Amino acid sequence: YKIVLSAAEIENFLSMFKSNSKELYKRRTVHSLYMDTKNYDIFEKSQRLDVDKFTLRYRTYSNNNNVYFEVKENNSSGKLKRSSLTNFKNLEEVKFLKYKSYHTTPALLVSYVRSYYSFESARITVDRALSFESSLNRNLSTRKHNSYLNILEIKLLDSKNIDVEYLLLKNPQKFSKFQYGLSKIYNLSLN
C-alpha cells in the first residue's frame, strides 16, 4: 500500500501509531540513479503496461559506501525486486547499462530521507524531502525539482492476514518516483 501525504499528515500518522510501532533502522538518505534509453523506452513502457515492465536503478544509502544495482519487475507472476552489490565506488561512475535489449544511460537521480518502522506484521516506510535531478549526459545543465510529497508505504512481512486498511488515512494509490521524476524533469506526460 502506498499513500502520498502532506508533511502534517505524515506526522499525524506517526503520532497515532508511535506507541505500537518500533523504529527498525536509523533514518537514512537514499540516492537512486534510474536508467533509461535515450528515447525513454522504459518510462514509456511503464506508462502503457500494467505487467511485463521493469525499472533499473543503482542505489546508495547514507549509512554505508556500497552501490547496489536493483531491478524491479512487474510481470504476470507478481512484483519482484532483485538487488546485487556492484563494484562501483559511487553513482558518478555509472555511465551505461545493457539490460535485455535495452541500451541505457543515467536518466534521473532521486534523493530522499527514509524512516523505517514495524507495526504488527507490517513494515512501514516514510520517504520525505524528495528531490529529483537530471543527468548531465541528457542535458548540458542540471535540472532539479524538489517535491513537497511524502510517501508512506505499508508492506506485509508475512502471510498473516492483518487488517492494514484501518492504518490508511487515504486510499492507496499508484506512485512511482521514476515516473513522477522523469515527468517533472523532462516534461514527459504521465498517464
Backbone as JSON, one array per atom type, in Angstrom:
{
  "sequence": "YKIVLSAAEIENFLSMFKSNSKELYKRRTVHSLYMDTKNYDIFEKSQRLDVDKFTLRYRTYSNNNNVYFEVKENNSSGKLKRSSLTNFKNLEEVKFLKYKSYHTTPALLVSYVRSYYSFESARITVDRALSFESSLNRNLSTRKHNSYLNILEIKLLDSKNIDVEYLLLKNPQKFSKFQYGLSKIYNLSLN",
  "N": [[0.85, -1.18, 0.0], [0.65, 2.14, -0.94], [0.73, 5.55, -0.09], [0.32, 8.94, -0.76], [1.18, 11.7, 1.07], [0.8, 14.79, 2.93], [3.23, 16.72, 4.81], [2.19, 17.28, 7.36], [0.17, 15.33, 7.56], [1.72, 13.0, 7.55], [3.12, 13.28, 10.01], [0.93, 13.21, 11.76], [-0.01, 10.59, 11.28], [2.22, 9.07, 12.19], [2.3, 9.82, 14.9], [-0.1, 8.71, 15.81], [0.42, 5.97, 15.78], [2.72, 5.59, 17.2], [3.13, 4.44, 19.8], [2.63, 1.76, 19.35], [4.36, 0.99, 17.41], [7.69, 0.29, 16.14], [10.87, 1.64, 15.62], [12.76, 0.49, 12.98], [15.28, 0.86, 11.71], [17.87, 3.35, 11.77], [17.08, 6.6, 10.57], [17.79, 7.32, 7.17], [19.48, 8.66, 4.29], [18.58, 8.14, 0.95], [19.83, 7.54, -2.25], [18.94, 7.2, -5.53], [19.77, 6.18, -8.72], [18.29, 6.22, -11.66], [17.97, 4.35, -14.66], [17.57, 4.68, -18.2], [16.64, 4.42, -21.68], [17.83, 6.48, -24.44], [15.56, 7.43, -25.66], [13.63, 7.21, -23.75], [12.39, 4.69, -23.42], [11.88, 2.77, -21.39], [10.46, 4.26, -19.5], [8.22, 4.94, -21.11], [7.16, 2.38, -21.58], [6.5, 1.69, -18.97], [4.41, 3.39, -18.58], [2.46, 2.52, -20.36], [1.9, -0.18, -19.79], [0.59, -2.62, -17.45], [1.7, -4.96, -16.61], [4.68, -6.93, -17.31], [6.8, -5.08, -17.28], [9.57, -3.02, -16.17], [11.94, -1.43, -13.91], [15.17, 0.04, -13.73], [17.81, 0.58, -11.54], [20.49, 2.17, -9.74], [21.67, 2.24, -6.43], [22.4, 4.0, -3.41], [23.05, 4.26, 0.12], [23.02, 6.4, 2.96], [24.22, 5.33, 5.2], [26.24, 3.55, 4.52], [28.96, 2.72, 2.23], [28.39, 1.38, -0.09], [27.37, 0.53, -3.46], [24.47, -0.45, -4.96], [22.87, -2.49, -7.41], [19.66, -2.58, -8.74], [16.79, -4.28, -9.91], [13.49, -3.82, -10.59], [10.73, -5.63, -11.23], [7.59, -6.13, -12.81], [5.53, -8.57, -13.46], [3.45, -11.2, -14.91], [3.44, -13.0, -12.83], [3.65, -11.52, -10.58], [5.1, -8.95, -8.45], [8.58, -8.3, -8.34], [11.73, -7.8, -6.85], [15.1, -7.5, -7.41], [18.32, -7.35, -6.04], [21.74, -6.44, -6.1], [25.13, -6.24, -5.05], [27.46, -3.92, -6.34], [30.61, -3.16, -8.02], [31.1, -0.51, -8.17], [32.25, 2.62, -6.86], [30.88, 4.93, -6.4], [27.88, 6.7, -7.46], [28.46, 8.34, -9.61], [30.22, 6.97, -11.2], [28.72, 5.31, -12.79], [27.91, 4.8, -16.08], [26.68, 3.58, -18.32], [24.38, 0.91, -19.18], [23.59, -2.25, -20.32], [20.68, -3.96, -20.61], [18.72, -6.71, -21.07], [17.39, -6.11, -24.18], [17.87, -3.45, -24.08], [19.69, -0.45, -24.26], [20.97, 1.53, -21.95], [21.37, 4.66, -20.17], [22.31, 6.85, -17.44], [19.42, 8.49, -16.22], [17.91, 9.81, -14.27], [18.32, 11.17, -11.06], [17.24, 10.43, -7.91], [16.61, 11.55, -4.69], [16.04, 11.12, -1.2], [14.85, 11.16, 2.21], [14.56, 8.43, 4.27], [12.55, 6.74, 6.64], [12.11, 3.92, 8.8], [9.78, 1.63, 10.05], [8.27, -0.84, 12.21], [5.14, -2.47, 12.51], [2.98, -4.48, 14.08], [2.68, -7.18, 11.94], [3.74, -5.82, 9.79], [5.75, -3.71, 7.69], [6.59, -0.35, 7.74], [7.43, 2.34, 5.73], [8.61, 5.66, 5.44], [9.03, 8.2, 3.22], [10.61, 11.23, 2.85], [11.26, 14.66, 1.89], [11.75, 14.59, -0.94], [13.75, 14.79, -3.82], [14.56, 15.51, -7.2], [16.71, 15.07, -9.95], [18.22, 15.91, -13.04], [20.27, 14.06, -15.39], [23.62, 14.7, -16.33], [24.41, 13.67, -18.75], [22.21, 13.88, -20.31], [21.35, 16.49, -20.44], [22.76, 19.77, -20.93], [22.86, 21.4, -18.78], [22.05, 21.13, -15.29], [18.9, 20.05, -14.21], [16.58, 20.52, -11.61], [14.14, 19.34, -9.28], [12.37, 19.88, -6.44], [10.26, 18.23, -4.24], [7.18, 18.5, -2.47], [5.94, 16.28, -1.71], [5.28, 13.39, 0.33], [5.89, 10.02, 0.91], [4.18, 7.3, 2.07], [4.53, 3.96, 2.8], [3.21, 0.74, 3.21], [4.1, -2.48, 3.92], [3.36, -5.89, 3.95], [4.85, -8.26, 6.05], [4.68, -10.97, 6.38], [2.64, -13.9, 5.73], [0.46, -13.69, 7.34], [-2.81, -12.58, 7.83], [-3.33, -9.45, 8.38], [-5.33, -6.69, 9.21], [-4.74, -4.06, 7.47], [-6.07, -1.98, 6.49], [-7.27, -0.2, 8.26], [-5.17, 1.36, 9.02], [-4.77, 3.18, 7.08], [-4.9, 6.5, 6.03], [-5.84, 7.64, 3.79], [-7.04, 6.63, 0.54], [-5.1, 4.02, -0.93], [-2.65, 4.53, -3.51], [-1.27, 4.45, -6.82], [2.08, 5.13, -7.21], [5.06, 6.18, -8.59], [8.37, 6.94, -8.15], [10.24, 7.07, -10.17], [8.66, 7.46, -12.55], [7.24, 9.83, -11.87], [9.38, 11.62, -11.35], [10.8, 11.71, -13.86], [8.79, 12.82, -15.42], [8.57, 15.39, -14.33], [11.18, 16.47, -14.61], [11.89, 16.17, -17.34], [9.67, 16.96, -18.7], [7.8, 14.97, -19.5], [4.82, 13.19, -20.31], [2.52, 12.06, -17.89], [0.43, 9.26, -17.59]],
  "CA": [[0.0, 0.0, 0.0], [1.36, 3.41, -0.99], [-0.13, 6.71, 0.08], [1.01, 10.22, -0.86], [0.65, 12.52, 2.17], [1.49, 16.04, 3.28], [4.09, 16.59, 5.99], [1.33, 17.25, 8.55], [-0.5, 14.02, 7.59], [2.74, 12.02, 7.96], [3.33, 13.44, 11.45], [-0.29, 12.73, 12.4], [0.0, 9.14, 11.17], [3.26, 8.52, 13.06], [1.93, 10.02, 16.3], [-1.18, 7.77, 16.15], [0.91, 4.59, 15.92], [4.03, 5.6, 17.84], [3.22, 3.53, 20.95], [2.55, 0.37, 18.89], [5.33, 0.73, 16.35], [9.08, 0.3, 16.55], [11.77, 2.06, 14.55], [13.6, -0.65, 12.58], [16.63, 1.34, 11.41], [18.01, 4.81, 11.86], [16.71, 7.34, 9.37], [18.93, 7.46, 6.28], [19.23, 9.25, 2.98], [18.66, 7.19, -0.16], [20.06, 8.12, -3.58], [18.67, 6.21, -6.58], [20.07, 6.62, -10.07], [17.47, 5.42, -12.57], [18.5, 4.2, -16.01], [16.6, 4.57, -19.28], [17.21, 4.61, -23.01], [17.81, 7.89, -24.84], [14.18, 7.76, -26.06], [12.77, 6.94, -22.59], [11.59, 3.49, -23.71], [11.45, 2.12, -20.15], [9.41, 5.13, -18.99], [7.03, 4.77, -21.95], [6.62, 1.04, -21.31], [5.9, 1.71, -17.63], [3.16, 4.14, -18.7], [1.48, 1.78, -21.17], [1.63, -1.56, -19.37], [0.46, -2.95, -16.04], [2.63, -6.07, -16.38], [5.79, -7.04, -18.25], [7.57, -3.84, -17.27], [10.62, -3.03, -15.16], [12.79, -0.25, -13.74], [16.57, -0.27, -13.43], [18.39, 1.67, -10.76], [21.62, 1.98, -8.83], [21.23, 2.87, -5.19], [23.31, 4.11, -2.27], [22.44, 4.66, 1.39], [23.95, 7.25, 3.71], [24.89, 4.63, 6.31], [27.37, 2.74, 4.06], [29.56, 3.21, 0.99], [28.13, 0.43, -1.16], [26.46, 0.86, -4.55], [23.69, -1.63, -5.31], [22.09, -2.46, -8.64], [18.36, -3.17, -8.48], [15.8, -4.41, -10.97], [12.14, -4.02, -10.09], [9.92, -6.14, -12.33], [6.18, -6.41, -12.58], [5.11, -9.49, -14.53], [2.19, -11.91, -14.63], [3.59, -13.74, -11.57], [3.64, -10.57, -9.47], [6.2, -7.99, -8.39], [9.84, -8.89, -7.91], [12.86, -6.89, -6.79], [16.4, -8.16, -7.25], [19.35, -6.39, -5.68], [23.08, -7.02, -6.0], [26.22, -5.31, -4.77], [28.31, -3.67, -7.51], [31.99, -2.73, -7.74], [31.2, 0.95, -8.25], [32.54, 3.31, -5.6], [29.86, 5.96, -6.26], [26.93, 6.72, -8.58], [29.04, 9.06, -10.75], [30.94, 6.01, -12.04], [27.77, 4.61, -13.66], [27.83, 5.51, -17.37], [25.73, 2.9, -19.21], [23.98, -0.44, -18.79], [22.79, -3.0, -21.29], [19.78, -4.88, -19.91], [17.9, -7.33, -22.11], [17.76, -5.46, -25.44], [17.87, -2.01, -23.84], [20.95, 0.24, -24.0], [20.53, 2.61, -21.07], [22.31, 5.56, -19.52], [21.64, 7.51, -16.32], [18.34, 9.38, -16.63], [17.3, 10.56, -13.17], [18.79, 10.93, -9.7], [16.19, 10.7, -6.93], [17.13, 11.52, -3.32], [15.03, 11.34, -0.17], [15.15, 10.67, 3.55], [13.64, 7.32, 4.57], [12.42, 6.2, 8.0], [11.61, 2.55, 8.75], [9.08, 1.23, 11.28], [7.49, -2.09, 12.16], [3.86, -2.39, 13.2], [2.44, -5.84, 14.0], [3.48, -7.92, 10.96], [3.91, -4.96, 8.62], [6.84, -2.73, 7.71], [6.15, 0.95, 7.25], [8.49, 3.27, 5.39], [8.18, 7.03, 5.17], [10.01, 8.92, 2.42], [10.41, 12.67, 2.95], [12.25, 15.53, 1.24], [12.07, 14.04, -2.25], [14.31, 15.69, -4.82], [14.78, 14.87, -8.49], [17.74, 15.8, -10.68], [18.54, 15.36, -14.36], [21.61, 13.54, -15.58], [24.37, 15.58, -17.22], [24.53, 13.1, -20.1], [20.95, 14.17, -21.01], [21.22, 17.95, -20.55], [24.0, 20.5, -20.71], [22.77, 21.94, -17.43], [21.3, 20.28, -14.38], [17.55, 20.46, -13.83], [16.2, 19.97, -10.31], [12.77, 19.54, -8.81], [12.16, 19.46, -5.06], [8.85, 17.94, -4.1], [6.56, 18.57, -1.15], [5.28, 14.99, -1.47], [5.82, 12.41, 1.26], [5.34, 8.73, 0.52], [4.02, 6.3, 3.14], [4.31, 2.63, 2.21], [2.99, -0.33, 4.17], [4.35, -3.78, 3.31], [3.14, -7.02, 4.84], [6.09, -9.01, 6.18], [4.43, -12.41, 6.33], [1.35, -14.24, 5.13], [-0.63, -13.45, 8.28], [-3.75, -11.58, 7.35], [-3.67, -8.38, 9.31], [-6.17, -5.7, 8.57], [-4.0, -2.81, 7.41], [-6.95, -0.94, 5.96], [-7.55, 0.82, 9.27], [-3.99, 2.22, 9.13], [-4.71, 4.1, 5.95], [-5.59, 7.77, 6.19], [-6.4, 7.92, 2.48], [-6.98, 5.46, -0.33], [-3.79, 3.77, -1.54], [-2.57, 4.94, -4.89], [-0.07, 4.08, -7.56], [3.04, 6.23, -7.28], [6.41, 5.77, -8.96], [9.33, 8.05, -8.13], [10.82, 7.06, -11.51], [7.74, 8.1, -13.49], [6.98, 11.2, -11.42], [10.6, 12.42, -11.54], [11.05, 11.94, -15.28], [7.77, 13.74, -15.94], [8.87, 16.74, -13.85], [12.48, 16.94, -15.09], [11.98, 16.18, -18.8], [8.35, 17.32, -19.25], [7.15, 13.81, -20.12], [3.43, 13.09, -19.86], [2.08, 10.94, -17.05], [-0.93, 8.78, -17.93]],
  "C": [[0.89, 1.24, 0.0], [0.35, 4.53, -0.86], [0.75, 7.96, 0.0], [0.36, 11.16, 0.15], [1.43, 13.82, 2.31], [2.36, 15.78, 4.5], [3.26, 16.49, 7.26], [0.63, 15.89, 8.67], [0.47, 12.91, 8.0], [2.94, 12.08, 9.47], [2.13, 12.94, 12.24], [-0.33, 11.2, 12.41], [1.01, 8.55, 12.16], [2.91, 8.71, 14.54], [0.81, 9.07, 16.74], [-0.65, 6.37, 16.45], [2.24, 4.49, 16.66], [4.15, 4.57, 18.96], [3.2, 2.06, 20.52], [3.55, 0.03, 17.79], [6.74, 0.83, 16.91], [9.92, 0.75, 15.37], [12.72, 0.92, 14.24], [15.06, -0.26, 12.37], [16.67, 2.83, 11.66], [17.62, 5.41, 10.52], [17.96, 7.47, 8.49], [18.51, 8.07, 4.95], [19.48, 8.2, 1.91], [18.87, 7.99, -1.44], [19.87, 7.0, -4.59], [18.93, 6.84, -7.94], [19.33, 5.69, -11.03], [18.05, 5.47, -13.97], [17.34, 4.14, -17.0], [17.32, 4.74, -20.61], [17.15, 6.1, -23.37], [16.42, 8.35, -25.24], [13.17, 7.48, -24.95], [11.85, 5.74, -22.82], [11.08, 2.81, -22.44], [10.33, 2.94, -19.49], [8.12, 4.92, -19.78], [6.35, 3.42, -21.71], [5.92, 1.02, -19.95], [4.57, 2.46, -17.64], [2.07, 3.32, -19.38], [1.03, 0.47, -20.55], [1.43, -1.67, -17.85], [1.41, -4.08, -15.65], [3.68, -6.07, -17.48], [6.53, -5.71, -18.41], [8.59, -3.91, -16.14], [11.23, -1.64, -15.02], [14.17, -0.73, -13.34], [17.14, 0.9, -12.64], [19.64, 1.2, -10.02], [21.29, 2.78, -7.59], [22.35, 2.89, -4.16], [22.5, 4.57, -1.05], [23.48, 5.43, 2.2], [24.69, 6.52, 4.82], [25.96, 3.65, 5.85], [27.85, 3.26, 2.71], [29.3, 2.3, -0.2], [27.2, 1.01, -2.22], [25.8, -0.44, -4.98], [23.02, -1.41, -6.66], [20.78, -3.19, -8.36], [17.51, -3.19, -9.74], [14.47, -4.66, -10.28], [11.29, -4.42, -11.28], [8.49, -6.36, -11.88], [5.74, -7.29, -13.75], [3.87, -10.25, -14.1], [2.25, -12.71, -13.34], [3.54, -12.83, -10.35], [4.82, -9.62, -9.56], [7.43, -8.65, -7.8], [10.9, -7.8, -7.89], [14.12, -7.7, -6.54], [17.44, -7.08, -6.99], [20.69, -7.1, -5.6], [24.1, -5.91, -5.77], [27.07, -5.15, -6.03], [29.73, -3.34, -7.06], [32.16, -1.23, -7.84], [31.46, 1.54, -6.88], [31.53, 4.42, -5.33], [28.98, 5.96, -7.5], [27.49, 7.44, -9.8], [29.8, 8.13, -11.68], [30.02, 5.29, -13.03], [27.6, 5.42, -14.94], [26.81, 4.88, -18.31], [25.43, 1.51, -18.66], [23.2, -1.05, -19.94], [21.99, -4.02, -20.49], [18.76, -5.39, -20.91], [18.3, -6.67, -23.44], [17.86, -3.95, -25.3], [19.28, -1.51, -23.54], [20.6, 1.5, -23.22], [21.71, 3.44, -20.57], [21.58, 6.2, -18.33], [20.61, 8.53, -16.8], [17.89, 10.3, -15.5], [17.94, 10.16, -11.85], [17.68, 11.35, -8.75], [16.82, 10.56, -5.54], [15.99, 11.79, -2.36], [15.53, 10.78, 1.15], [14.1, 9.63, 3.9], [13.73, 6.93, 6.04], [11.74, 4.85, 7.9], [10.98, 2.19, 10.1], [8.47, -0.15, 11.09], [6.22, -1.86, 12.98], [3.18, -3.73, 12.99], [3.28, -6.61, 12.98], [3.6, -7.13, 9.65], [5.14, -4.08, 8.81], [6.32, -1.46, 7.08], [7.39, 1.78, 6.93], [7.87, 4.62, 5.08], [9.32, 7.72, 4.43], [9.65, 10.4, 2.41], [11.49, 13.39, 2.14], [12.71, 14.96, -0.1], [12.64, 15.12, -3.16], [14.68, 14.88, -6.05], [15.76, 15.73, -9.28], [18.03, 15.1, -12.0], [19.97, 14.82, -14.37], [22.34, 14.42, -16.58], [24.55, 14.98, -18.61], [23.24, 13.32, -20.91], [20.75, 15.66, -21.26], [22.59, 18.59, -20.37], [24.03, 21.13, -19.32], [21.89, 21.01, -16.58], [19.92, 20.88, -14.11], [17.22, 19.78, -12.51], [14.74, 20.25, -10.03], [12.7, 19.02, -7.38], [10.66, 19.32, -4.85], [8.39, 18.07, -2.65], [5.94, 17.24, -0.77], [6.03, 14.16, -0.44], [5.13, 11.09, 0.93], [5.36, 7.79, 1.73], [3.75, 4.97, 2.45], [4.2, 1.61, 3.32], [3.16, -1.65, 3.43], [4.1, -4.87, 4.35], [4.39, -7.89, 4.85], [5.89, -10.52, 6.14], [3.02, -12.64, 5.78], [0.18, -14.09, 6.1], [-1.54, -12.37, 7.74], [-4.02, -10.56, 8.44], [-4.46, -7.34, 8.54], [-5.44, -4.36, 8.59], [-4.87, -1.67, 6.92], [-7.18, 0.18, 6.99], [-6.36, 1.76, 9.48], [-4.03, 3.36, 8.13], [-5.53, 5.36, 6.21], [-6.3, 8.18, 4.9], [-6.41, 6.62, 1.69], [-5.58, 5.27, -0.88], [-3.81, 4.2, -3.0], [-1.27, 4.46, -5.52], [0.83, 5.3, -7.59], [4.42, 5.65, -7.57], [7.31, 6.99, -8.95], [9.98, 8.19, -9.51], [9.92, 7.82, -12.49], [7.51, 9.56, -13.13], [8.18, 12.1, -11.72], [10.89, 12.72, -12.99], [10.04, 12.91, -15.87], [8.08, 15.18, -15.54], [10.15, 17.3, -14.48], [12.51, 17.11, -16.6], [10.64, 16.51, -19.48], [7.71, 16.18, -20.03], [5.76, 13.68, -19.52], [3.22, 11.86, -19.0], [0.68, 10.55, -17.48], [-1.81, 8.8, -16.72]]
}
